[in-house]
Amino acid sequence: MLKDQTFLRIPGPTPIPPSVQQALSRPMSGHRSNETSELFASLQPGLHKVFGTTQDVLILTGSGTSALEAAVVNTVQAGDEVLVIVTGSFGERFVGICEAYDITVHRLDVEWGTSFQVEDVQESLKKHPAVKAVFATFCETSTGVINPITLLSKAVNEVSEALTIVDGVSCVGGVQTRMDDWGIDILVTGSQKALMLPPGLAFIAASVRAWKCIEMNSGRGFYLDLVKYKKGLKQNSTPFTPAVSLLFGLDEALQLLEKEGFPEVFARHTLMKKMTRAAFRSLNIPLLTNDEDASETVTAVQPNDFDADAFRKVLKSEFGLSIAGGQGRLKGKILRIGHMGYCSPADMLQTLAMMEIGLLKIGKKIELGKGVAAAQQVYLTMRGTK
Ligand SMILES: *Cc1c(COP(=O)(O)O)cnc(C)c1O
């Protein structure tokens, strides 16, 4: 095996396109220089499209969680009540952040592997009328579920004044996102998932209504105080030294998305989801989620007759192929395959072919090629045979 060849099919970090890799190694420039200011200004139009917003998209230096924390500290304070919709580990993360700031958390727990229902959110809000913000996860990376974020704000607004705050880290950039049209008050994402960049940048945008709340909040902290970032952006700058190299990479990544065209980017992700699911179905290996809840960017598989972690080990040693295991209560029980960002249907055919060999190697009886053929069929059905 080529020791330097690896196949990264985990739901983040994800592979980096060669042109982004090159951009990342451009010579450093001063973060207060004209060049960096110009670069910084030029990033906004692309980010607006990714978020589906006309609001400023603020760029933080930190992993995705820094922006989740920013969403919390900027909108609510100790003693305030919030509702956190927990569909998996990343819902738990919002709970953890809120509790760290002594915010009173009401949980809406949803069975892991399924999406939440907006009617249940409305019920919870009626029970807890003092809730100031509802926290939700767009793609729950730990289960491969895409939640009905398109419907959430409208449902919340019907029964409550609460802000709707959404973690879109593992799908924004890969699935259609219309923050403004959907009425999302705060949307967060990170660099290392669908945006084809290394970890290290987090992005956050807020609605007019959310900004009013943020500006009135006296406890915004220091590093994550979004008012500072908004003021910075007005001067095409940041309050603290940004990860300049990652901004070079972001510039290139946004251009790649633009060149491919957003509708095609979204269609590519949908195709990869369908190919992956068809392959496992045809091999009779259960999927964790139903078709309706399944994410475009990550597929969770729940084996019932082989050891998920032993399978992952074989793939790693045989091919340098990394797929993810379960998190939290699903540890050791599921496999998670990332198909987002710099990943194509061609990559998935290769990944599925490698996985079939891995299955045979751990002793699962399958008909070689069956999963790949199912994926090929999906490809041809969706893309045409001519
Ligand atoms: C990856 C991810 C995050 C951010 O995690 P970091 O390790 O802080 O980058 C947050 N939410 C979701 C849904 C994610 O998939």
mmCIF file of C-alpha atoms and ligand atoms in Angstrom:
data_model
loop_
_atom_site.group_PDB
_atom_site.id
_atom_site.type_symbol
_atom_site.label_atom_id
_atom_site.label_comp_id
_atom_site.label_asym_id
_atom_site.label_seq_id
_atom_site.Cartn_x
_atom_site.Cartn_y
_atom_site.Cartn_z
ATOM 1 C CA MET A 1 0.000 0.000 0.000
ATOM 2 C CA LEU A 2 1.150 3.553 -0.710
ATOM 3 C CA LYS A 3 1.805 4.830 2.752
ATOM 4 C CA ASP A 4 1.063 8.425 1.855
ATOM 5 C CA GLN A 5 -2.279 7.630 0.260
ATOM 6 C CA THR A 6 -5.261 8.070 2.508
ATOM 7 C CA PHE A 7 -9.005 8.276 1.986
ATOM 8 C CA LEU A 8 -10.713 10.521 4.493
ATOM 9 C CA ARG A 9 -14.397 9.669 4.609
ATOM 10 C CA ILE A 10 -15.212 10.819 8.106
ATOM 11 C CA PRO A 11 -17.774 13.589 8.671
ATOM 12 C CA GLY A 12 -15.017 16.134 9.224
ATOM 13 C CA PRO A 13 -12.339 17.087 8.862
ATOM 14 C CA THR A 14 -12.709 16.418 5.152
ATOM 15 C CA PRO A 15 -10.249 16.343 2.220
ATOM 16 C CA ILE A 16 -8.851 19.610 0.871
ATOM 17 C CA PRO A 17 -8.916 20.401 -2.877
ATOM 18 C CA PRO A 18 -5.401 20.849 -4.363
ATOM 19 C CA SER A 19 -6.044 24.487 -5.282
ATOM 20 C CA VAL A 20 -7.143 25.220 -1.705
ATOM 21 C CA GLN A 21 -4.064 23.398 -0.408
ATOM 22 C CA GLN A 22 -1.937 25.703 -2.555
ATOM 23 C CA ALA A 23 -3.795 28.803 -1.440
ATOM 24 C CA LEU A 24 -3.164 27.821 2.181
ATOM 25 C CA SER A 25 0.573 28.088 1.594
ATOM 26 C CA ARG A 26 0.593 31.591 0.110
ATOM 27 C CA PRO A 27 3.164 33.884 1.764
ATOM 28 C CA MET A 28 1.862 35.397 4.984
ATOM 29 C CA SER A 29 0.555 38.944 4.903
ATOM 30 C CA GLY A 30 -0.107 41.366 7.720
ATOM 31 C CA HIS A 31 -3.579 41.057 9.128
ATOM 32 C CA ARG A 32 -4.032 44.840 9.067
ATOM 33 C CA SER A 33 -2.610 45.216 5.557
ATOM 34 C CA ASN A 34 -4.600 46.501 2.600
ATOM 35 C CA GLU A 35 -4.300 43.131 0.878
ATOM 36 C CA THR A 36 -5.867 41.302 3.796
ATOM 37 C CA SER A 37 -8.626 43.924 4.068
ATOM 38 C CA GLU A 38 -9.424 43.519 0.403
ATOM 39 C CA LEU A 39 -9.403 39.761 0.716
ATOM 40 C CA PHE A 40 -11.627 39.976 3.782
ATOM 41 C CA ALA A 41 -14.167 42.158 1.960
ATOM 42 C CA SER A 42 -14.189 39.838 -1.053
ATOM 43 C CA LEU A 43 -15.211 36.838 1.085
ATOM 44 C CA GLN A 44 -18.616 38.240 2.092
ATOM 45 C CA PRO A 45 -20.553 37.735 -1.176
ATOM 46 C CA GLY A 46 -19.617 34.046 -1.298
ATOM 47 C CA LEU A 47 -20.432 33.549 2.379
ATOM 48 C CA HIS A 48 -23.803 35.264 1.892
ATOM 49 C CA LYS A 49 -24.652 32.660 -0.734
ATOM 50 C CA VAL A 50 -23.487 29.784 1.443
ATOM 51 C CA PHE A 51 -25.660 30.997 4.338
ATOM 52 C CA GLY A 52 -28.555 32.285 2.234
ATOM 53 C CA THR A 53 -28.469 35.624 4.014
ATOM 54 C CA THR A 54 -27.886 39.297 3.353
ATOM 55 C CA GLN A 55 -26.590 39.702 6.926
ATOM 56 C CA ASP A 56 -22.885 39.901 7.761
ATOM 57 C CA VAL A 57 -21.238 36.505 8.071
ATOM 58 C CA LEU A 58 -18.699 36.914 10.851
ATOM 59 C CA ILE A 59 -15.512 34.865 10.803
ATOM 60 C CA LEU A 60 -14.073 33.603 14.080
ATOM 61 C CA THR A 61 -10.774 31.836 14.565
ATOM 62 C CA GLY A 62 -11.616 28.653 16.379
ATOM 63 C CA SER A 63 -13.255 25.306 15.706
ATOM 64 C CA GLY A 64 -17.008 25.094 15.092
ATOM 65 C CA THR A 65 -17.697 24.959 18.811
ATOM 66 C CA SER A 66 -16.312 28.490 19.248
ATOM 67 C CA ALA A 67 -19.210 29.772 17.154
ATOM 68 C CA LEU A 68 -21.700 27.590 19.058
ATOM 69 C CA GLU A 69 -20.403 29.158 22.253
ATOM 70 C CA ALA A 70 -20.575 32.611 20.653
ATOM 71 C CA ALA A 71 -24.227 31.961 19.781
ATOM 72 C CA VAL A 72 -24.918 31.185 23.434
ATOM 73 C CA VAL A 73 -22.953 33.920 25.217
ATOM 74 C CA ASN A 74 -24.137 36.661 22.902
ATOM 75 C CA THR A 75 -27.845 35.949 23.226
ATOM 76 C CA VAL A 76 -28.545 34.621 26.713
ATOM 77 C CA GLN A 77 -27.226 35.047 30.226
ATOM 78 C CA ALA A 78 -27.050 33.095 33.461
ATOM 79 C CA GLY A 79 -30.563 32.382 34.732
ATOM 80 C CA ASP A 80 -32.227 32.762 31.318
ATOM 81 C CA GLU A 81 -34.259 29.820 30.045
ATOM 82 C CA VAL A 82 -33.566 28.093 26.745
ATOM 83 C CA LEU A 83 -34.867 25.076 24.886
ATOM 84 C CA VAL A 84 -32.289 22.730 23.403
ATOM 85 C CA ILE A 85 -33.470 20.160 20.887
ATOM 86 C CA VAL A 86 -31.227 17.144 21.425
ATOM 87 C CA THR A 87 -31.119 14.741 18.489
ATOM 88 C CA GLY A 88 -27.599 13.470 19.207
ATOM 89 C CA SER A 89 -24.138 14.461 20.488
ATOM 90 C CA PHE A 90 -24.174 17.898 18.944
ATOM 91 C CA GLY A 91 -27.451 18.762 20.603
ATOM 92 C CA GLU A 92 -25.760 17.629 23.821
ATOM 93 C CA ARG A 93 -22.964 20.059 23.058
ATOM 94 C CA PHE A 94 -25.369 23.022 23.129
ATOM 95 C CA VAL A 95 -26.673 21.721 26.463
ATOM 96 C CA GLY A 96 -23.100 21.554 27.763
ATOM 97 C CA ILE A 97 -22.289 25.084 26.657
ATOM 98 C CA CYS A 98 -25.492 26.526 28.132
ATOM 99 C CA GLU A 99 -24.976 24.717 31.436
ATOM 100 C CA ALA A 100 -21.392 25.986 31.628
ATOM 101 C CA TYR A 101 -22.879 29.512 31.658
ATOM 102 C CA ASP A 102 -25.579 28.655 34.230
ATOM 103 C CA ILE A 103 -28.342 29.024 31.700
ATOM 104 C CA THR A 104 -31.494 27.071 32.565
ATOM 105 C CA VAL A 105 -31.877 24.358 29.938
ATOM 106 C CA HIS A 106 -35.130 22.658 28.998
ATOM 107 C CA ARG A 107 -34.403 19.683 26.794
ATOM 108 C CA LEU A 108 -36.438 18.235 23.989
ATOM 109 C CA ASP A 109 -34.909 14.784 23.652
ATOM 110 C CA VAL A 110 -35.489 12.981 20.388
ATOM 111 C CA GLU A 111 -34.585 9.370 19.759
ATOM 112 C CA TRP A 112 -31.091 9.223 18.253
ATOM 113 C CA GLY A 113 -31.371 8.443 14.543
ATOM 114 C CA THR A 114 -34.578 10.378 13.971
ATOM 115 C CA SER A 115 -35.316 14.034 13.327
ATOM 116 C CA PHE A 116 -37.311 16.295 15.601
ATOM 117 C CA GLN A 117 -40.913 17.290 14.867
ATOM 118 C CA VAL A 118 -41.751 20.974 14.942
ATOM 119 C CA GLU A 119 -45.052 20.192 16.724
ATOM 120 C CA ASP A 120 -43.058 18.808 19.665
ATOM 121 C CA VAL A 121 -40.980 21.981 19.710
ATOM 122 C CA GLN A 122 -44.185 24.026 19.914
ATOM 123 C CA GLU A 123 -45.468 21.827 22.761
ATOM 124 C CA SER A 124 -42.237 22.349 24.720
ATOM 125 C CA LEU A 125 -42.378 26.087 24.166
ATOM 126 C CA LYS A 126 -45.957 26.229 25.436
ATOM 127 C CA LYS A 127 -44.821 24.458 28.594
ATOM 128 C CA HIS A 128 -41.903 26.841 29.007
ATOM 129 C CA PRO A 129 -43.095 30.306 27.957
ATOM 130 C CA ALA A 130 -40.027 32.077 29.375
ATOM 131 C CA VAL A 131 -37.665 30.410 26.890
ATOM 132 C CA LYS A 132 -35.550 33.051 25.152
ATOM 133 C CA ALA A 133 -33.836 30.907 22.552
ATOM 134 C CA VAL A 134 -34.319 27.553 20.855
ATOM 135 C CA PHE A 135 -31.144 25.698 19.921
ATOM 136 C CA ALA A 136 -31.203 23.109 17.151
ATOM 137 C CA THR A 137 -28.801 21.094 15.019
ATOM 138 C CA PHE A 138 -29.271 21.163 11.248
ATOM 139 C CA CYS A 139 -27.347 18.002 10.377
ATOM 140 C CA GLU A 140 -26.854 15.877 13.516
ATOM 141 C CA THR A 141 -23.456 14.499 12.588
ATOM 142 C CA SER A 142 -23.552 11.816 15.270
ATOM 143 C CA THR A 143 -26.575 10.100 13.709
ATOM 144 C CA GLY A 144 -26.581 11.239 10.072
ATOM 145 C CA VAL A 145 -29.933 12.960 10.503
ATOM 146 C CA ILE A 146 -30.982 16.161 8.771
ATOM 147 C CA ASN A 147 -33.482 18.057 10.909
ATOM 148 C CA PRO A 148 -36.465 20.101 9.582
ATOM 149 C CA ILE A 149 -34.730 23.444 9.990
ATOM 150 C CA THR A 150 -36.686 24.825 7.023
ATOM 151 C CA LEU A 151 -39.825 24.741 9.208
ATOM 152 C CA LEU A 152 -38.367 25.509 12.615
ATOM 153 C CA SER A 153 -38.440 29.309 12.934
ATOM 154 C CA LYS A 154 -41.970 29.580 11.625
ATOM 155 C CA ALA A 155 -43.155 27.003 14.142
ATOM 156 C CA VAL A 156 -41.261 28.722 16.971
ATOM 157 C CA ASN A 157 -42.591 32.153 16.038
ATOM 158 C CA GLU A 158 -46.177 30.914 16.088
ATOM 159 C CA VAL A 159 -46.011 30.209 19.802
ATOM 160 C CA SER A 160 -43.063 32.159 21.170
ATOM 161 C CA GLU A 161 -40.767 35.179 20.910
ATOM 162 C CA ALA A 162 -37.702 32.971 21.273
ATOM 163 C CA LEU A 163 -34.780 33.243 18.883
ATOM 164 C CA THR A 164 -34.028 30.261 16.673
ATOM 165 C CA ILE A 165 -30.347 29.317 16.791
ATOM 166 C CA VAL A 166 -29.019 26.663 14.454
ATOM 167 C CA ASP A 167 -25.800 24.636 14.330
ATOM 168 C CA GLY A 168 -25.194 24.034 10.640
ATOM 169 C CA VAL A 169 -21.566 22.927 10.998
ATOM 170 C CA SER A 170 -21.754 19.612 9.173
ATOM 171 C CA CYS A 171 -23.934 20.606 6.230
ATOM 172 C CA VAL A 172 -23.891 24.316 5.419
ATOM 173 C CA GLY A 173 -22.063 24.625 2.092
ATOM 174 C CA GLY A 174 -23.231 21.165 1.031
ATOM 175 C CA VAL A 175 -26.981 21.533 1.312
ATOM 176 C CA GLN A 176 -29.258 24.383 0.382
ATOM 177 C CA THR A 177 -29.412 26.868 3.234
ATOM 178 C CA ARG A 178 -31.703 29.889 3.254
ATOM 179 C CA MET A 179 -31.156 31.520 6.587
ATOM 180 C CA ASP A 180 -33.221 34.630 5.765
ATOM 181 C CA ASP A 181 -36.128 32.878 4.038
ATOM 182 C CA TRP A 182 -36.379 30.279 6.768
ATOM 183 C CA GLY A 183 -36.254 32.937 9.475
ATOM 184 C CA ILE A 184 -33.229 31.535 11.297
ATOM 185 C CA ASP A 185 -31.981 34.061 13.858
ATOM 186 C CA ILE A 186 -28.473 32.722 14.270
ATOM 187 C CA LEU A 187 -26.701 30.266 12.006
ATOM 188 C CA VAL A 188 -23.292 28.772 12.654
ATOM 189 C CA THR A 189 -20.891 26.710 10.610
ATOM 190 C CA GLY A 190 -17.249 25.649 10.609
ATOM 191 C CA SER A 191 -14.498 25.360 8.018
ATOM 192 C CA GLN A 192 -13.634 21.660 8.122
ATOM 193 C CA LYS A 193 -16.802 19.954 6.935
ATOM 194 C CA ALA A 194 -18.660 20.924 3.745
ATOM 195 C CA LEU A 195 -16.511 24.010 3.120
ATOM 196 C CA MET A 196 -13.437 22.010 2.035
ATOM 197 C CA LEU A 197 -11.013 23.711 4.426
ATOM 198 C CA PRO A 198 -8.885 22.603 7.338
ATOM 199 C CA PRO A 199 -10.303 23.086 10.850
ATOM 200 C CA GLY A 200 -9.787 26.504 12.403
ATOM 201 C CA LEU A 201 -12.452 28.902 11.175
ATOM 202 C CA ALA A 202 -15.996 29.270 12.424
ATOM 203 C CA PHE A 203 -18.716 31.358 10.824
ATOM 204 C CA ILE A 204 -21.747 32.977 12.383
ATOM 205 C CA ALA A 205 -24.516 35.218 11.103
ATOM 206 C CA ALA A 206 -27.408 36.811 12.974
ATOM 207 C CA SER A 207 -30.785 38.245 11.944
ATOM 208 C CA VAL A 208 -31.804 41.846 12.611
ATOM 209 C CA ARG A 209 -33.879 40.598 15.545
ATOM 210 C CA ALA A 210 -30.965 38.629 16.950
ATOM 211 C CA TRP A 211 -28.649 41.628 16.639
ATOM 212 C CA LYS A 212 -31.067 43.696 18.765
ATOM 213 C CA CYS A 213 -30.883 41.038 21.430
ATOM 214 C CA ILE A 214 -27.091 40.740 21.158
ATOM 215 C CA GLU A 215 -26.569 44.484 21.446
ATOM 216 C CA MET A 216 -28.725 44.641 24.579
ATOM 217 C CA ASN A 217 -26.885 41.766 26.210
ATOM 218 C CA SER A 218 -24.353 43.046 28.710
ATOM 219 C CA GLY A 219 -22.553 39.722 29.208
ATOM 220 C CA ARG A 220 -21.087 38.942 25.814
ATOM 221 C CA GLY A 221 -17.687 37.975 27.123
ATOM 222 C CA PHE A 222 -14.500 39.076 25.413
ATOM 223 C CA TYR A 223 -13.061 36.917 22.607
ATOM 224 C CA LEU A 224 -16.457 35.823 21.307
ATOM 225 C CA ASP A 225 -18.214 39.186 21.613
ATOM 226 C CA LEU A 226 -19.934 39.393 18.233
ATOM 227 C CA VAL A 227 -20.368 43.159 18.391
ATOM 228 C CA LYS A 228 -16.574 43.430 18.147
ATOM 229 C CA TYR A 229 -16.573 41.217 15.036
ATOM 230 C CA LYS A 230 -19.375 43.206 13.439
ATOM 231 C CA LYS A 231 -17.509 46.465 14.028
ATOM 232 C CA GLY A 232 -14.366 44.845 12.636
ATOM 233 C CA LEU A 233 -16.148 43.696 9.520
ATOM 234 C CA LYS A 234 -17.336 47.255 8.805
ATOM 235 C CA GLN A 235 -13.629 48.059 8.368
ATOM 236 C CA ASN A 236 -12.957 44.781 6.532
ATOM 237 C CA SER A 237 -11.075 43.486 9.513
ATOM 238 C CA THR A 238 -11.310 41.357 12.631
ATOM 239 C CA PRO A 239 -10.890 42.345 16.289
ATOM 240 C CA PHE A 240 -8.072 39.818 16.763
ATOM 241 C CA THR A 241 -5.514 38.248 14.421
ATOM 242 C CA PRO A 242 -7.436 35.955 12.092
ATOM 243 C CA ALA A 243 -6.081 32.669 10.744
ATOM 244 C CA VAL A 244 -4.794 34.469 7.650
ATOM 245 C CA SER A 245 -3.777 31.302 5.780
ATOM 246 C CA LEU A 246 -7.226 29.854 6.230
ATOM 247 C CA LEU A 247 -8.689 33.038 4.760
ATOM 248 C CA PHE A 248 -6.553 32.454 1.652
ATOM 249 C CA GLY A 249 -7.970 28.947 1.523
ATOM 250 C CA LEU A 250 -11.517 30.175 2.096
ATOM 251 C CA ASP A 251 -11.214 32.575 -0.817
ATOM 252 C CA GLU A 252 -10.272 29.668 -3.085
ATOM 253 C CA ALA A 253 -12.913 27.304 -1.652
ATOM 254 C CA LEU A 254 -15.677 29.871 -2.207
ATOM 255 C CA GLN A 255 -14.523 30.299 -5.792
ATOM 256 C CA LEU A 256 -14.670 26.535 -6.308
ATOM 257 C CA LEU A 257 -18.261 26.455 -5.023
ATOM 258 C CA GLU A 258 -19.139 29.345 -7.289
ATOM 259 C CA LYS A 259 -17.560 27.685 -10.338
ATOM 260 C CA GLU A 260 -19.313 24.392 -9.737
ATOM 261 C CA GLY A 261 -22.543 26.293 -9.087
ATOM 262 C CA PHE A 262 -24.526 25.923 -5.874
ATOM 263 C CA PRO A 263 -27.377 23.868 -7.393
ATOM 264 C CA GLU A 264 -24.804 21.366 -8.661
ATOM 265 C CA VAL A 265 -22.994 21.291 -5.316
ATOM 266 C CA PHE A 266 -26.264 20.405 -3.586
ATOM 267 C CA ALA A 267 -27.192 17.860 -6.264
ATOM 268 C CA ARG A 268 -23.777 16.203 -5.897
ATOM 269 C CA HIS A 269 -24.329 15.776 -2.154
ATOM 270 C CA THR A 270 -27.812 14.356 -2.673
ATOM 271 C CA LEU A 271 -26.434 11.915 -5.227
ATOM 272 C CA MET A 272 -23.683 10.733 -2.873
ATOM 273 C CA LYS A 273 -26.234 10.193 -0.123
ATOM 274 C CA LYS A 274 -28.472 8.127 -2.379
ATOM 275 C CA MET A 275 -25.593 6.086 -3.766
ATOM 276 C CA THR A 276 -24.287 5.288 -0.304
ATOM 277 C CA ARG A 277 -27.688 4.314 1.041
ATOM 278 C CA ALA A 278 -28.527 2.176 -1.983
ATOM 279 C CA ALA A 279 -25.235 0.307 -1.593
ATOM 280 C CA PHE A 280 -25.827 -0.624 2.055
ATOM 281 C CA ARG A 281 -29.454 -1.497 1.389
ATOM 282 C CA SER A 282 -28.487 -3.888 -1.372
ATOM 283 C CA LEU A 283 -25.918 -5.512 0.927
ATOM 284 C CA ASN A 284 -28.615 -5.939 3.591
ATOM 285 C CA ILE A 285 -26.755 -3.848 6.117
ATOM 286 C CA PRO A 286 -29.204 -1.677 8.103
ATOM 287 C CA LEU A 287 -29.093 2.098 7.935
ATOM 288 C CA LEU A 288 -29.650 4.040 11.149
ATOM 289 C CA THR A 289 -32.028 6.594 9.649
ATOM 290 C CA ASN A 290 -35.009 6.448 7.322
ATOM 291 C CA ASP A 291 -34.853 8.080 3.877
ATOM 292 C CA GLU A 292 -36.733 11.169 4.950
ATOM 293 C CA ASP A 293 -34.381 11.974 7.827
ATOM 294 C CA ALA A 294 -31.146 11.010 6.069
ATOM 295 C CA SER A 295 -28.479 13.664 5.745
ATOM 296 C CA GLU A 296 -26.899 14.594 2.423
ATOM 297 C CA THR A 297 -23.486 14.827 4.044
ATOM 298 C CA VAL A 298 -23.129 11.858 6.389
ATOM 299 C CA THR A 299 -24.605 8.366 6.347
ATOM 300 C CA ALA A 300 -24.886 6.264 9.496
ATOM 301 C CA VAL A 301 -24.912 2.498 9.143
ATOM 302 C CA GLN A 302 -25.934 0.187 11.964
ATOM 303 C CA PRO A 303 -24.476 -3.285 11.437
ATOM 304 C CA ASN A 304 -26.372 -6.139 13.092
ATOM 305 C CA ASP A 305 -23.986 -9.007 12.387
ATOM 306 C CA PHE A 306 -20.475 -7.608 12.410
ATOM 307 C CA ASP A 307 -18.318 -5.456 14.622
ATOM 308 C CA ALA A 308 -18.374 -1.846 13.420
ATOM 309 C CA ASP A 309 -15.040 -0.961 14.964
ATOM 310 C CA ALA A 310 -13.268 -4.112 13.678
ATOM 311 C CA PHE A 311 -14.502 -3.217 10.194
ATOM 312 C CA ARG A 312 -13.119 0.305 10.484
ATOM 313 C CA LYS A 313 -9.776 -1.089 11.579
ATOM 314 C CA VAL A 314 -9.533 -3.339 8.525
ATOM 315 C CA LEU A 315 -10.371 -0.465 6.169
ATOM 316 C CA LYS A 316 -7.704 1.673 7.753
ATOM 317 C CA SER A 317 -4.958 -0.919 7.605
ATOM 318 C CA GLU A 318 -5.896 -2.349 4.215
ATOM 319 C CA PHE A 319 -6.487 0.874 2.278
ATOM 320 C CA GLY A 320 -5.805 3.870 4.508
ATOM 321 C CA LEU A 321 -9.570 4.470 4.391
ATOM 322 C CA SER A 322 -10.966 6.255 7.428
ATOM 323 C CA ILE A 323 -14.643 6.157 8.275
ATOM 324 C CA ALA A 324 -16.037 7.209 11.640
ATOM 325 C CA GLY A 325 -17.558 5.181 14.449
ATOM 326 C CA GLY A 326 -20.388 6.089 16.790
ATOM 327 C CA GLN A 327 -20.361 8.834 19.401
ATOM 328 C CA GLY A 328 -21.895 8.922 22.852
ATOM 329 C CA ARG A 329 -24.534 6.232 23.299
ATOM 330 C CA LEU A 330 -23.898 4.952 19.754
ATOM 331 C CA LYS A 331 -20.196 4.308 20.378
ATOM 332 C CA GLY A 332 -19.169 0.961 18.907
ATOM 333 C CA LYS A 333 -22.638 0.471 17.428
ATOM 334 C CA ILE A 334 -22.608 2.382 14.171
ATOM 335 C CA LEU A 335 -20.425 3.479 11.271
ATOM 336 C CA ARG A 336 -20.545 6.981 9.884
ATOM 337 C CA ILE A 337 -19.455 7.731 6.369
ATOM 338 C CA GLY A 338 -18.773 11.339 5.493
ATOM 339 C CA HIS A 339 -19.536 12.392 1.927
ATOM 340 C CA MET A 340 -19.246 16.138 1.938
ATOM 341 C CA GLY A 341 -17.044 18.929 0.701
ATOM 342 C CA TYR A 342 -14.282 17.777 -1.632
ATOM 343 C CA CYS A 343 -15.908 14.414 -2.323
ATOM 344 C CA SER A 344 -17.537 13.206 -5.516
ATOM 345 C CA PRO A 345 -19.722 10.324 -6.703
ATOM 346 C CA ALA A 346 -16.514 8.838 -8.170
ATOM 347 C CA ASP A 347 -14.939 8.925 -4.705
ATOM 348 C CA MET A 348 -17.972 7.140 -3.308
ATOM 349 C CA LEU A 349 -17.782 4.344 -5.894
ATOM 350 C CA GLN A 350 -14.195 3.770 -4.815
ATOM 351 C CA THR A 351 -15.072 4.015 -1.131
ATOM 352 C CA LEU A 352 -17.912 1.520 -1.495
ATOM 353 C CA ALA A 353 -15.691 -0.906 -3.430
ATOM 354 C CA MET A 354 -13.087 -0.736 -0.666
ATOM 355 C CA MET A 355 -15.768 -1.269 1.949
ATOM 356 C CA GLU A 356 -17.013 -4.420 0.235
ATOM 357 C CA ILE A 357 -13.513 -5.886 0.444
ATOM 358 C CA GLY A 358 -13.360 -4.853 4.090
ATOM 359 C CA LEU A 359 -16.652 -6.631 4.749
ATOM 360 C CA LEU A 360 -15.363 -9.849 3.228
ATOM 361 C CA LYS A 361 -12.135 -9.529 5.208
ATOM 362 C CA ILE A 362 -13.967 -9.389 8.527
ATOM 363 C CA GLY A 363 -15.969 -12.437 7.532
ATOM 364 C CA LYS A 364 -19.268 -10.956 6.426
ATOM 365 C CA LYS A 365 -20.710 -12.927 3.557
ATOM 366 C CA ILE A 366 -21.610 -10.572 0.741
ATOM 367 C CA GLU A 367 -21.767 -10.795 -2.990
ATOM 368 C CA LEU A 368 -18.821 -8.735 -4.163
ATOM 369 C CA GLY A 369 -19.827 -5.752 -6.290
ATOM 370 C CA LYS A 370 -23.457 -5.751 -5.270
ATOM 371 C CA GLY A 371 -23.278 -2.526 -3.286
ATOM 372 C CA VAL A 372 -21.185 -0.802 -5.928
ATOM 373 C CA ALA A 373 -23.621 -1.892 -8.637
ATOM 374 C CA ALA A 374 -26.539 -0.444 -6.669
ATOM 375 C CA ALA A 375 -24.663 2.839 -6.327
ATOM 376 C CA GLN A 376 -23.808 2.829 -10.033
ATOM 377 C CA GLN A 377 -27.478 2.293 -10.800
ATOM 378 C CA VAL A 378 -28.448 5.279 -8.679
ATOM 379 C CA TYR A 379 -25.817 7.329 -10.454
ATOM 380 C CA LEU A 380 -27.172 6.417 -13.872
ATOM 381 C CA THR A 381 -30.769 6.945 -12.801
ATOM 382 C CA MET A 382 -30.036 10.410 -11.476
ATOM 383 C CA ARG A 383 -27.499 11.524 -14.049
ATOM 384 C CA GLY A 384 -28.867 9.793 -17.144
ATOM 385 C CA THR A 385 -27.407 6.969 -19.175
ATOM 386 C CA LYS A 386 -26.383 9.111 -22.132
HETATM 387 C C1 LIG B 1 -18.114 19.092 13.738
HETATM 388 C C2 LIG B 1 -19.326 19.698 14.344
HETATM 389 C C3 LIG B 1 -19.257 20.768 15.250
HETATM 390 C C4 LIG B 1 -18.006 21.480 15.632
HETATM 391 O O1 LIG B 1 -17.071 20.735 16.215
HETATM 392 P P1 LIG B 1 -15.608 21.314 16.408
HETATM 393 O O2 LIG B 1 -14.855 20.122 16.794
HETATM 394 O O3 LIG B 1 -15.667 22.348 17.442
HETATM 395 O O4 LIG B 1 -15.216 21.915 15.078
HETATM 396 C C5 LIG B 1 -20.435 21.297 15.749
HETATM 397 N N1 LIG B 1 -21.605 20.812 15.381
HETATM 398 C C6 LIG B 1 -21.722 19.813 14.489
HETATM 399 C C7 LIG B 1 -23.087 19.360 14.100
HETATM 400 C C8 LIG B 1 -20.588 19.224 13.953
HETATM 401 O O5 LIG B 1 -20.707 18.222 13.074
#
